[in-house]
Amino acid sequence: MFWTVADAVDYKGFPADRSKTGGWVPAALSLGIEICERLSTMGIAVNLVTYLGGTMHLPSATSANIVTDFMGTSFLLCLLGGFLADSFLGRYRTIAIFATVQTFGTGLLAISTKQPQLRPPPCQATDITKCQHASGIQMGVLYISLYLIALGTGGLKSSVSGFGTDQFDEKDEKEKTQMAYFFSRFFFVISTGTLMAVTVLVYIQDEVGRSWGYGICSICMFTAILIFLSGTRRYRYKKCSGSPIVHICQVVVAARKKRKVELPSSTASLYEDYPEESRIQRTYQFRCLDKASVVTNTDYSEDGAFVSNPWTLCPVTRVEEVKMVIRLLPIWATTILFWSTYAQMITFSVEQATTMQRSIGNFKIPAASLTVFFVAAILITLGAYDRLIIPLLKKRKGKPGFSNLQLIAIGLFLSALGMASASVVEVKRLAVAKANGTTGTTLPISVFYLIPQFFLVGSGEGFMYTGQLDFFITQSPKGMKTMSTGLFLTTLSLGFFFSSLLVSIVKAATGSNGKHGWVGENINKGRLDCFYGLLAALSFINFGLFLLCASWYKRKKAKQVPEMEIIVKGSSVEEKL
């Protein structure tokens, strides 16, 4: 019926009434959770390195790695959230449960930063190697708090965007248009939450108290949960369709079991049980996987009855869904390094800021608040793209903006320029440090020298995040929307983990035999410019690899196979041969 949405139900399990469910209002309610998630995660991440160094008295490289490991784990756990949402809980329950977990995590972090016994005694020495480091118990409590937050973030983040798009019907032209705008609005909301985190929240942490800042995060998330639950009657829900990860494994296992089976010259022996309107027709890439759909004698019982075992026989549509995911992997792999450069903006760049002059009159800018230029770059980029570039391209070329692959390419290139800029600025900062002594707390050089690197990488993220989100959701199978979001978010996770790995490798390679190395306990004694230069070189190489992968990738539309005759569930071989 026109008044119902075919593939969605309401909170009672009945077909969703188009006039009473879905649309912008329910989608906006889910965005409240995302704002508070960004407020909490970024409010903690951008200022955590100063807490680890200044309060817990940890070395520079160790502090940076703790932050990147925390962020990496947060995004890696998106796969867990996606699996639970697709297989058992559904997106609604997944968001509600894991948002509650994050609320507890931020609450525990507020308590741990308030209690004096959970941190080492204050130290006035400028060289932290002379200060008492945090004990195992103190770090243990901190880790529990951080990874509860990471679990909450990972669980809900993979479902929020998918649940938001569930509120729009792709088969309705009006709602389809609204969903397209939802993607840009979604990232704008993320940026708004981040902006609040790096300005208001960081200021509260530095000037009022860490526990107040983290407590506000906990209260905001609790409020967002109540607002989210208030829309229960108005949401559209999609039924759990099983985990795409299990489906992928089934195709791989079935194809391996039948690896010795010859593919038929025609496609008449291929199996299909999807409804006609949901089928994906066969393509000819990765043909080894097609063997998973070949019907053989082993697919029949002794009495001749057809037996459908998903681990030995998979429908053509499921095989094609796996092929679609495989085609995404080269693009996925070449977007990871961007997030390693991003990681520098909330770790070493913040440490750079702590050593530079940050005063405007009598007001001293918190070091972590320098990332406001990063967020401002994102908002300016999105605004300019939405209001200037899109209308211009539509007028001149009839295109509604850049393609998702073009957006990603622009983001990669800008991030490479950002690292090159960061290397040049660090050369100047180190020269000032050498001239004025490396043990001083504040160097006579303005912190605003860091703006170009923040702005370039921030502008790059504006293009990258929008392009990646669009690419992975629109180019993935419909039944794998949550997993495709998780796949996208794993690029962030692996980018942060690669940053930690790279820091550890560089520290080991350049800091042996008593040398300080490029990265170490004191950035004034290191060669952070060389580290940034290394990242810039890797980024330009990665950009070239991305262009090759993008030229290889084709948005595959299923080709019609003239002789296609697919075995339908319940039919026998004799009927089709």
Coordinates of C-alpha atoms in Angstrom, one line a residue:
M1 CA 0.0 0.0 0.0
F2 CA 1.1 3.6 -0.7
W3 CA 0.6 4.6 3.0
T4 CA 3.0 1.9 4.3
V5 CA 6.7 1.5 3.9
A6 CA 7.4 -2.0 2.4
D7 CA 10.5 -3.0 4.3
A8 CA 10.0 -1.2 7.6
V9 CA 7.8 -1.7 10.7
D10 CA 6.6 0.4 13.6
Y11 CA 7.4 -0.1 17.2
K12 CA 4.6 -2.7 17.5
G13 CA 5.9 -4.7 14.5
F14 CA 3.2 -3.7 12.1
P15 CA 4.0 -2.2 8.6
A16 CA 5.2 1.4 9.2
D17 CA 2.6 4.0 8.4
R18 CA 4.3 6.6 6.1
S19 CA 2.3 9.5 7.6
K20 CA 3.0 8.6 11.3
T21 CA 6.6 7.3 11.2
G22 CA 9.9 8.3 9.8
G23 CA 11.1 11.5 8.2
W24 CA 13.2 14.4 9.5
V25 CA 12.0 14.6 13.1
P26 CA 12.8 10.9 14.1
A27 CA 16.1 11.2 12.1
A28 CA 16.9 14.4 14.1
L29 CA 16.3 12.6 17.4
S30 CA 18.9 10.0 16.6
L31 CA 21.4 12.8 15.7
G32 CA 21.2 14.1 19.3
I33 CA 23.0 10.9 20.4
E34 CA 25.7 11.5 17.8
I35 CA 26.3 15.1 19.0
C36 CA 26.8 13.9 22.5
E37 CA 29.0 11.0 21.4
R38 CA 31.2 13.5 19.6
L39 CA 31.2 15.8 22.6
S40 CA 32.3 13.0 24.9
T41 CA 34.8 11.2 22.6
M42 CA 36.5 14.3 21.1
G43 CA 36.3 16.3 24.3
I44 CA 38.3 13.5 26.0
A45 CA 40.6 12.7 23.0
V46 CA 41.9 16.2 22.1
N47 CA 42.8 17.1 25.7
L48 CA 43.8 13.6 27.0
V49 CA 47.5 14.0 25.9
T50 CA 47.9 17.0 28.1
Y51 CA 46.4 15.2 31.1
L52 CA 48.6 12.1 30.5
G53 CA 51.7 14.3 30.3
G54 CA 50.9 17.0 32.8
T55 CA 49.0 15.1 35.5
M56 CA 50.0 11.4 35.0
H57 CA 53.6 12.4 34.1
L58 CA 53.9 10.0 31.1
P59 CA 56.4 10.5 28.3
S60 CA 55.3 12.3 25.1
A61 CA 55.4 9.2 22.8
T62 CA 53.6 7.1 25.4
S63 CA 50.9 9.7 25.8
A64 CA 50.3 10.0 22.1
N65 CA 50.0 6.2 21.7
I66 CA 47.5 5.9 24.5
V67 CA 45.3 8.5 22.8
T68 CA 45.6 6.9 19.4
D69 CA 45.0 3.4 20.8
F70 CA 41.9 4.7 22.6
M71 CA 40.5 6.2 19.4
G72 CA 41.5 3.2 17.3
T73 CA 39.7 0.8 19.7
S74 CA 36.6 3.0 19.7
F75 CA 36.3 2.7 15.9
L76 CA 37.4 -0.9 15.7
L77 CA 34.5 -1.9 18.1
C78 CA 32.1 -0.5 15.5
L79 CA 32.4 -3.9 13.9
L80 CA 31.1 -5.5 17.1
G81 CA 28.2 -3.0 17.2
G82 CA 27.4 -3.6 13.6
F83 CA 27.4 -7.4 14.1
L84 CA 25.1 -7.2 17.2
A85 CA 22.7 -4.7 15.4
D86 CA 22.4 -6.9 12.3
S87 CA 22.2 -10.3 14.0
F88 CA 20.4 -9.8 17.3
L89 CA 19.5 -6.4 18.7
G90 CA 18.6 -4.2 15.8
R91 CA 19.9 -0.6 15.4
Y92 CA 17.5 0.9 17.9
R93 CA 18.4 -1.4 20.9
T94 CA 22.1 -1.2 19.9
I95 CA 22.1 2.6 20.1
A96 CA 20.2 2.6 23.4
I97 CA 22.4 0.0 25.1
F98 CA 25.8 1.3 24.1
A99 CA 24.9 4.9 24.7
T100 CA 24.2 3.8 28.3
V101 CA 27.6 2.1 28.4
Q102 CA 29.3 5.3 27.3
T103 CA 27.4 7.3 29.9
F104 CA 28.8 5.0 32.6
G105 CA 32.3 5.3 31.1
T106 CA 32.3 9.1 31.2
G107 CA 30.9 9.1 34.7
L108 CA 33.7 6.8 35.9
L109 CA 36.3 9.0 34.2
A110 CA 34.9 12.0 36.0
I111 CA 35.2 10.2 39.3
S112 CA 38.8 9.0 38.5
T113 CA 40.0 12.5 37.7
K114 CA 38.4 13.9 40.8
Q115 CA 40.0 11.5 43.4
P116 CA 43.6 12.5 44.3
Q117 CA 44.6 8.9 45.1
L118 CA 43.9 8.0 41.5
R119 CA 46.7 10.2 40.1
P120 CA 50.4 10.8 41.1
P121 CA 51.4 13.8 43.3
P122 CA 51.8 17.1 41.5
C123 CA 55.2 17.9 40.1
Q124 CA 56.6 21.3 39.3
A125 CA 59.7 20.1 37.4
T126 CA 59.8 21.0 33.7
D127 CA 61.4 17.6 32.8
I128 CA 58.7 14.9 33.4
T129 CA 61.4 12.2 33.7
K130 CA 62.1 13.7 37.2
C131 CA 58.4 13.3 38.2
Q132 CA 56.7 10.3 39.7
H133 CA 54.8 8.4 37.0
A134 CA 51.3 7.1 37.5
S135 CA 51.1 3.7 39.2
G136 CA 49.6 0.6 37.7
I137 CA 46.4 0.9 39.7
Q138 CA 46.0 4.5 38.7
M139 CA 46.5 3.7 35.0
G140 CA 44.2 0.7 35.4
V141 CA 41.3 2.8 36.6
L142 CA 41.9 5.3 33.8
Y143 CA 42.0 2.5 31.2
I144 CA 38.8 1.0 32.4
S145 CA 37.1 4.4 32.1
L146 CA 38.5 5.0 28.6
Y147 CA 37.7 1.6 27.2
L148 CA 34.1 1.6 28.6
I149 CA 33.8 4.9 26.6
A150 CA 35.4 3.2 23.6
L151 CA 33.0 0.2 23.9
G152 CA 30.0 2.6 24.0
T153 CA 31.3 4.6 21.0
G154 CA 32.0 1.6 18.9
G155 CA 28.6 0.0 19.7
L156 CA 26.4 3.0 18.9
K157 CA 28.4 4.7 16.1
S158 CA 28.0 2.0 13.5
S159 CA 24.2 2.1 14.0
V160 CA 23.4 5.8 14.3
S161 CA 23.9 6.8 10.6
G162 CA 22.1 3.6 9.4
F163 CA 19.2 4.2 11.8
G164 CA 18.9 7.7 10.6
T165 CA 18.7 6.7 7.0
D166 CA 16.1 4.0 8.0
Q167 CA 13.7 6.9 8.6
F168 CA 13.6 7.6 4.8
D169 CA 12.1 5.4 2.1
E170 CA 14.5 5.0 -0.8
K171 CA 11.6 4.0 -3.1
D172 CA 9.9 7.4 -2.5
E173 CA 11.5 10.1 -4.6
K174 CA 10.8 12.9 -2.0
E175 CA 12.2 10.9 0.9
K176 CA 15.2 9.7 -1.2
T177 CA 16.1 13.4 -1.8
Q178 CA 15.8 14.0 1.9
M179 CA 18.1 11.1 2.7
A180 CA 20.8 12.5 0.4
Y181 CA 20.8 15.7 2.4
F182 CA 20.9 13.7 5.6
F183 CA 24.5 12.6 4.9
S184 CA 25.8 16.2 4.8
R185 CA 23.7 17.2 7.8
F186 CA 25.0 14.2 9.7
F187 CA 28.6 15.3 9.2
F188 CA 27.6 18.9 10.1
V189 CA 26.2 17.6 13.4
I190 CA 29.4 15.6 14.1
S191 CA 31.4 18.8 13.5
T192 CA 29.1 20.8 15.7
G193 CA 29.7 18.3 18.6
T194 CA 33.4 18.4 18.0
L195 CA 33.4 22.2 17.9
M196 CA 31.7 22.3 21.3
A197 CA 34.2 19.7 22.6
V198 CA 37.3 21.6 21.6
T199 CA 36.1 25.0 22.8
V200 CA 33.6 24.9 25.7
L201 CA 34.4 21.5 27.1
V202 CA 38.2 21.8 26.8
Y203 CA 38.1 25.2 28.5
I204 CA 36.0 23.8 31.4
Q205 CA 38.5 20.9 31.8
D206 CA 41.5 23.3 32.0
E207 CA 40.0 26.1 33.9
V208 CA 37.3 24.6 36.1
G209 CA 38.3 20.9 36.4
R210 CA 38.6 17.7 34.5
S211 CA 35.9 16.0 36.5
W212 CA 33.5 18.8 35.7
G213 CA 34.2 18.5 32.0
Y214 CA 33.7 14.7 32.0
G215 CA 30.7 14.9 34.2
I216 CA 29.0 17.2 31.8
C217 CA 29.7 14.6 29.0
S218 CA 27.9 12.0 31.1
I219 CA 24.9 14.2 31.8
C220 CA 24.6 15.2 28.2
M221 CA 24.6 11.6 27.0
F222 CA 22.0 10.6 29.6
T223 CA 19.8 13.5 28.4
A224 CA 20.3 12.5 24.7
I225 CA 19.3 8.9 25.6
L226 CA 16.0 10.2 27.1
I227 CA 15.4 12.3 24.0
F228 CA 16.2 9.3 21.7
L229 CA 13.8 7.0 23.6
S230 CA 11.0 9.6 23.4
G231 CA 10.8 9.0 19.6
T232 CA 10.2 5.3 20.0
R233 CA 6.6 5.5 18.6
R234 CA 7.7 7.5 15.6
Y235 CA 10.7 5.5 14.4
R236 CA 10.8 3.1 11.5
Y237 CA 12.5 -0.2 12.3
K238 CA 14.2 -2.6 10.0
K239 CA 14.1 -6.3 10.9
C240 CA 17.4 -8.1 11.7
S241 CA 18.5 -9.8 8.5
G242 CA 21.4 -11.7 10.0
S243 CA 25.1 -10.8 10.1
P244 CA 26.7 -9.9 6.8
I245 CA 29.9 -11.2 8.2
V246 CA 28.3 -14.7 8.5
H247 CA 26.9 -14.4 5.0
I248 CA 30.4 -13.5 3.6
C249 CA 31.9 -16.5 5.4
Q250 CA 29.2 -18.8 4.0
V251 CA 30.0 -17.7 0.5
V252 CA 33.7 -18.2 1.0
V253 CA 33.3 -21.6 2.6
A254 CA 30.8 -22.8 0.0
A255 CA 33.1 -21.7 -2.9
R256 CA 36.0 -23.4 -1.3
K257 CA 34.1 -26.7 -0.8
K258 CA 33.2 -26.6 -4.5
R259 CA 36.5 -25.3 -5.8
K260 CA 36.9 -28.4 -8.0
V261 CA 33.5 -28.0 -9.6
E262 CA 33.5 -26.7 -13.1
L263 CA 31.6 -23.5 -13.8
P264 CA 28.9 -24.2 -16.4
S265 CA 29.1 -22.5 -19.7
S266 CA 25.7 -21.1 -19.2
T267 CA 24.2 -19.9 -15.9
A268 CA 21.3 -22.3 -15.8
S269 CA 22.8 -24.3 -12.9
L270 CA 23.1 -21.4 -10.6
Y271 CA 20.9 -21.2 -7.5
E272 CA 18.8 -18.3 -6.4
D273 CA 16.1 -17.9 -3.7
Y274 CA 15.8 -14.1 -3.4
P275 CA 12.6 -12.4 -4.5
E276 CA 12.7 -11.1 -8.1
E277 CA 12.7 -7.4 -7.0
S278 CA 15.7 -8.0 -4.6
R279 CA 18.0 -9.9 -6.9
I280 CA 21.4 -8.8 -8.1
Q281 CA 22.3 -10.3 -11.4
R282 CA 25.5 -12.1 -12.0
T283 CA 28.7 -10.3 -12.8
Y284 CA 32.0 -11.8 -14.1
Q285 CA 34.6 -10.5 -11.6
F286 CA 35.9 -13.0 -9.0
R287 CA 34.3 -15.9 -10.8
C288 CA 35.8 -18.4 -8.3
L289 CA 33.1 -17.3 -5.9
D290 CA 30.4 -18.2 -8.4
K291 CA 31.1 -21.9 -7.6
A292 CA 29.2 -21.3 -4.3
S293 CA 26.0 -21.0 -6.4
V294 CA 26.5 -24.1 -8.5
V295 CA 23.9 -26.8 -7.8
T296 CA 25.5 -30.3 -7.5
N297 CA 24.3 -33.7 -6.5
T298 CA 25.5 -33.0 -2.9
D299 CA 22.7 -30.5 -2.6
Y300 CA 20.1 -33.2 -2.8
S301 CA 19.2 -35.8 -0.2
E302 CA 19.1 -39.6 -0.9
D303 CA 15.4 -39.4 -1.7
G304 CA 16.0 -36.7 -4.2
A305 CA 14.7 -33.8 -2.1
F306 CA 16.4 -30.4 -2.5
V307 CA 18.4 -29.4 0.6
S308 CA 19.4 -25.8 1.0
N309 CA 22.5 -25.5 3.3
P310 CA 23.9 -22.0 3.2
W311 CA 27.4 -23.3 4.0
T312 CA 27.4 -25.4 0.8
L313 CA 25.1 -23.6 -1.5
C314 CA 24.5 -19.8 -1.7
P315 CA 22.2 -17.8 -3.9
V316 CA 23.6 -15.7 -6.7
T317 CA 22.5 -12.5 -5.0
R318 CA 24.5 -13.3 -1.9
V319 CA 27.6 -14.2 -3.9
E320 CA 27.2 -10.8 -5.8
E321 CA 26.9 -9.0 -2.4
V322 CA 30.3 -10.5 -1.4
K323 CA 31.8 -9.4 -4.7
M324 CA 30.5 -5.9 -4.1
V325 CA 32.3 -5.8 -0.7
I326 CA 35.5 -7.2 -2.2
R327 CA 35.5 -4.4 -4.8
L328 CA 35.4 -1.8 -2.0
L329 CA 38.6 -3.1 -0.3
P330 CA 41.3 -1.3 -2.5
I331 CA 39.5 2.0 -1.8
W332 CA 39.2 1.0 1.9
A333 CA 42.9 0.2 2.2
T334 CA 44.1 3.5 0.6
T335 CA 42.0 5.7 2.9
I336 CA 43.5 4.4 6.1
L337 CA 46.6 6.6 6.1
F338 CA 44.5 9.8 6.1
W339 CA 43.4 9.0 9.6
S340 CA 47.0 8.5 10.7
T341 CA 47.7 12.1 9.7
Y342 CA 44.4 13.1 11.5
A343 CA 45.8 11.5 14.6
Q344 CA 48.7 13.9 14.7
M345 CA 46.2 16.8 15.1
I346 CA 45.0 15.5 18.5
T347 CA 48.4 14.3 19.8
F348 CA 51.7 15.8 18.7
S349 CA 50.1 19.0 17.3
V350 CA 48.5 19.6 20.7
E351 CA 51.9 19.0 22.4
Q352 CA 53.5 21.5 20.0
A353 CA 50.9 24.0 21.1
T354 CA 51.7 23.5 24.8
T355 CA 55.2 24.8 24.2
M356 CA 54.2 27.9 22.2
Q357 CA 52.8 31.3 23.1
R358 CA 49.0 31.0 23.4
S359 CA 48.0 34.3 25.0
I360 CA 45.6 36.9 23.5
G361 CA 45.7 39.8 25.9
N362 CA 45.0 38.3 29.3
F363 CA 43.3 35.2 27.9
K364 CA 45.4 32.1 27.5
I365 CA 44.1 29.7 24.9
P366 CA 44.0 26.0 26.1
A367 CA 46.4 24.0 23.9
A368 CA 43.7 21.5 22.9
S369 CA 41.4 24.3 21.8
L370 CA 43.7 25.0 18.8
T371 CA 41.8 22.2 17.2
V372 CA 39.0 24.7 16.8
F373 CA 40.8 25.8 13.6
F374 CA 40.6 22.1 12.5
V375 CA 36.8 22.0 13.1
A376 CA 36.4 25.5 11.6
A377 CA 38.1 24.3 8.4
I378 CA 35.6 21.4 8.2
L379 CA 32.6 23.7 8.6
I380 CA 33.9 26.3 6.2
T381 CA 34.8 23.5 3.6
L382 CA 31.3 21.9 3.9
G383 CA 29.6 25.3 3.7
A384 CA 31.6 26.4 0.6
Y385 CA 31.0 23.0 -1.0
D386 CA 27.3 23.0 -0.3
R387 CA 26.7 26.7 -1.3
L388 CA 29.3 27.4 -3.9
I389 CA 30.8 24.3 -5.5
I390 CA 27.7 22.2 -5.9
P391 CA 25.6 25.0 -7.6
L392 CA 28.5 25.8 -9.8
L393 CA 29.1 22.2 -11.0
K394 CA 25.4 21.7 -11.4
K395 CA 25.1 24.8 -13.6
R396 CA 28.2 24.1 -15.7
K397 CA 28.3 20.3 -15.9
G398 CA 24.9 19.3 -14.8
K399 CA 26.4 17.3 -11.9
P400 CA 25.3 17.6 -8.2
G401 CA 28.8 18.1 -7.0
F402 CA 31.9 15.9 -7.0
S403 CA 31.6 12.1 -6.9
N404 CA 32.4 10.3 -3.7
L405 CA 35.8 9.1 -5.1
Q406 CA 36.7 12.6 -6.1
L407 CA 35.9 13.9 -2.6
I408 CA 38.1 11.2 -1.1
A409 CA 40.9 12.1 -3.5
I410 CA 40.7 15.8 -2.5
G411 CA 40.8 14.9 1.2
L412 CA 43.9 12.7 0.7
F413 CA 45.8 15.4 -1.2
L414 CA 45.0 18.1 1.4
S415 CA 46.1 15.9 4.2
A416 CA 49.4 15.3 2.5
L417 CA 49.9 19.1 2.1
G418 CA 49.0 19.4 5.8
M419 CA 51.8 17.1 6.9
A420 CA 54.2 18.9 4.6
S421 CA 53.2 22.2 6.2
A422 CA 53.5 20.7 9.7
S423 CA 57.1 19.6 8.9
V424 CA 58.1 23.1 7.8
V425 CA 56.5 24.8 10.8
E426 CA 58.2 22.3 13.2
V427 CA 61.6 23.2 11.7
K428 CA 61.0 26.8 12.7
R429 CA 59.7 25.8 16.2
L430 CA 62.7 23.6 16.9
A431 CA 65.1 26.4 15.8
V432 CA 63.4 28.7 18.4
A433 CA 63.6 25.9 21.0
K434 CA 67.4 25.4 20.3
A435 CA 68.0 29.2 20.5
N436 CA 66.1 29.6 23.8
G437 CA 66.9 26.3 25.6
T438 CA 64.9 23.1 25.2
T439 CA 63.8 22.9 28.9
G440 CA 61.7 26.0 28.9
T441 CA 58.0 25.7 29.3
T442 CA 56.9 28.4 26.8
L443 CA 58.9 29.3 23.6
P444 CA 58.8 32.8 22.1
I445 CA 56.9 31.7 19.0
S446 CA 53.2 32.2 18.3
V447 CA 50.9 29.1 18.4
F448 CA 49.1 30.5 15.3
Y449 CA 52.0 29.1 13.2
L450 CA 50.1 25.8 13.6
I451 CA 47.0 27.0 11.9
P452 CA 47.9 25.9 8.3
Q453 CA 48.4 22.3 9.3
F454 CA 45.1 22.3 11.3
F455 CA 43.3 24.0 8.4
L456 CA 44.6 21.7 5.6
V457 CA 44.0 18.5 7.4
G458 CA 40.6 19.7 8.7
S459 CA 39.5 20.8 5.2
G460 CA 40.7 17.4 4.0
E461 CA 38.5 15.7 6.6
G462 CA 35.5 17.6 5.4
F463 CA 35.9 16.1 2.0
M464 CA 37.2 12.7 3.2
Y465 CA 34.5 11.9 5.7
T466 CA 31.6 12.9 3.5
G467 CA 33.1 11.0 0.5
Q468 CA 33.8 7.9 2.5
L469 CA 30.4 7.8 4.2
D470 CA 28.6 8.2 0.9
F471 CA 30.9 5.7 -0.9
F472 CA 30.6 2.9 1.6
I473 CA 26.9 3.2 2.2
T474 CA 25.8 3.7 -1.5
Q475 CA 28.2 1.2 -3.0
S476 CA 27.5 -1.6 -0.5
P477 CA 24.7 -4.1 -0.7
K478 CA 21.4 -2.9 0.8
G479 CA 21.5 -5.7 3.4
M480 CA 24.9 -4.7 4.6
K481 CA 24.3 -1.0 5.4
T482 CA 25.4 -1.4 9.1
M483 CA 28.4 -3.5 8.2
S484 CA 29.5 -1.0 5.4
T485 CA 29.4 1.8 8.0
G486 CA 31.5 -0.4 10.3
L487 CA 33.9 -1.0 7.4
F488 CA 34.2 2.7 6.8
L489 CA 34.9 3.3 10.5
T490 CA 37.6 0.6 10.6
T491 CA 39.6 2.9 8.4
L492 CA 39.6 5.4 11.2
S493 CA 40.5 2.6 13.7
L494 CA 43.4 1.2 11.6
G495 CA 44.6 4.8 10.9
F496 CA 45.0 5.4 14.6
F497 CA 46.6 2.0 15.2
F498 CA 49.0 2.6 12.4
S499 CA 49.9 5.9 13.9
S500 CA 50.8 4.2 17.2
L501 CA 52.8 1.5 15.3
L502 CA 54.6 4.2 13.3
V503 CA 55.5 6.2 16.4
S504 CA 56.8 3.0 18.1
I505 CA 58.9 2.0 15.0
V506 CA 60.3 5.5 14.6
K507 CA 61.1 5.7 18.3
A508 CA 62.9 2.4 18.3
A509 CA 64.7 3.1 15.0
T510 CA 65.9 6.6 15.9
G511 CA 66.2 6.5 19.6
S512 CA 68.6 3.6 20.1
N513 CA 72.0 3.8 21.8
G514 CA 71.0 6.5 24.2
K515 CA 69.8 8.9 21.5
H516 CA 66.6 10.9 22.0
G517 CA 65.2 10.0 18.6
W518 CA 62.6 11.8 16.5
V519 CA 59.9 11.3 19.1
G520 CA 60.5 10.8 22.7
E521 CA 59.9 12.3 26.2
N522 CA 60.4 15.9 25.2
I523 CA 59.5 17.1 21.7
N524 CA 61.9 20.1 22.0
K525 CA 64.7 17.6 22.0
G526 CA 63.3 15.4 19.2
R527 CA 62.9 15.8 15.4
L528 CA 59.2 15.9 15.0
D529 CA 59.8 17.7 11.7
C530 CA 61.3 14.5 10.3
F531 CA 58.4 12.4 11.6
Y532 CA 55.9 14.8 9.9
G533 CA 58.1 14.7 6.7
L534 CA 57.9 10.9 6.7
L535 CA 54.1 11.1 7.0
A536 CA 53.9 13.6 4.2
A537 CA 56.0 11.4 1.9
L538 CA 53.8 8.3 2.8
S539 CA 50.7 10.4 2.2
F540 CA 51.7 11.5 -1.3
I541 CA 52.6 7.9 -2.2
N542 CA 49.3 6.7 -0.8
F543 CA 47.5 9.4 -2.8
G544 CA 49.0 8.0 -6.0
L545 CA 47.9 4.4 -5.0
F546 CA 44.4 5.7 -4.4
L547 CA 44.2 7.2 -7.9
L548 CA 45.2 3.8 -9.3
C549 CA 42.6 2.0 -7.2
A550 CA 39.9 4.6 -8.1
S551 CA 40.6 4.2 -11.8
W552 CA 40.3 0.4 -11.4
Y553 CA 37.1 0.6 -9.4
K554 CA 33.9 0.8 -11.3
R555 CA 30.5 1.3 -9.8
K556 CA 29.2 -2.0 -11.1
K557 CA 25.7 -2.2 -12.2
A558 CA 24.6 -5.8 -12.7
K559 CA 24.8 -6.7 -16.4
Q560 CA 21.9 -8.5 -17.9
V561 CA 22.9 -12.1 -18.9
P562 CA 20.7 -13.1 -21.9
E563 CA 20.9 -16.8 -21.2
M564 CA 20.3 -16.4 -17.4
E565 CA 18.1 -19.0 -16.0
I566 CA 18.5 -19.4 -12.3
I567 CA 17.3 -22.3 -10.3
V568 CA 14.7 -21.2 -7.8
K569 CA 14.4 -22.6 -4.3
G570 CA 12.4 -25.8 -4.4
S571 CA 13.0 -26.7 -8.1
S572 CA 14.8 -29.8 -9.2
V573 CA 17.7 -30.1 -11.6
E574 CA 15.7 -32.0 -14.1
E575 CA 13.2 -29.1 -14.5
K576 CA 16.0 -26.8 -15.4
L577 CA 18.2 -28.9 -17.7

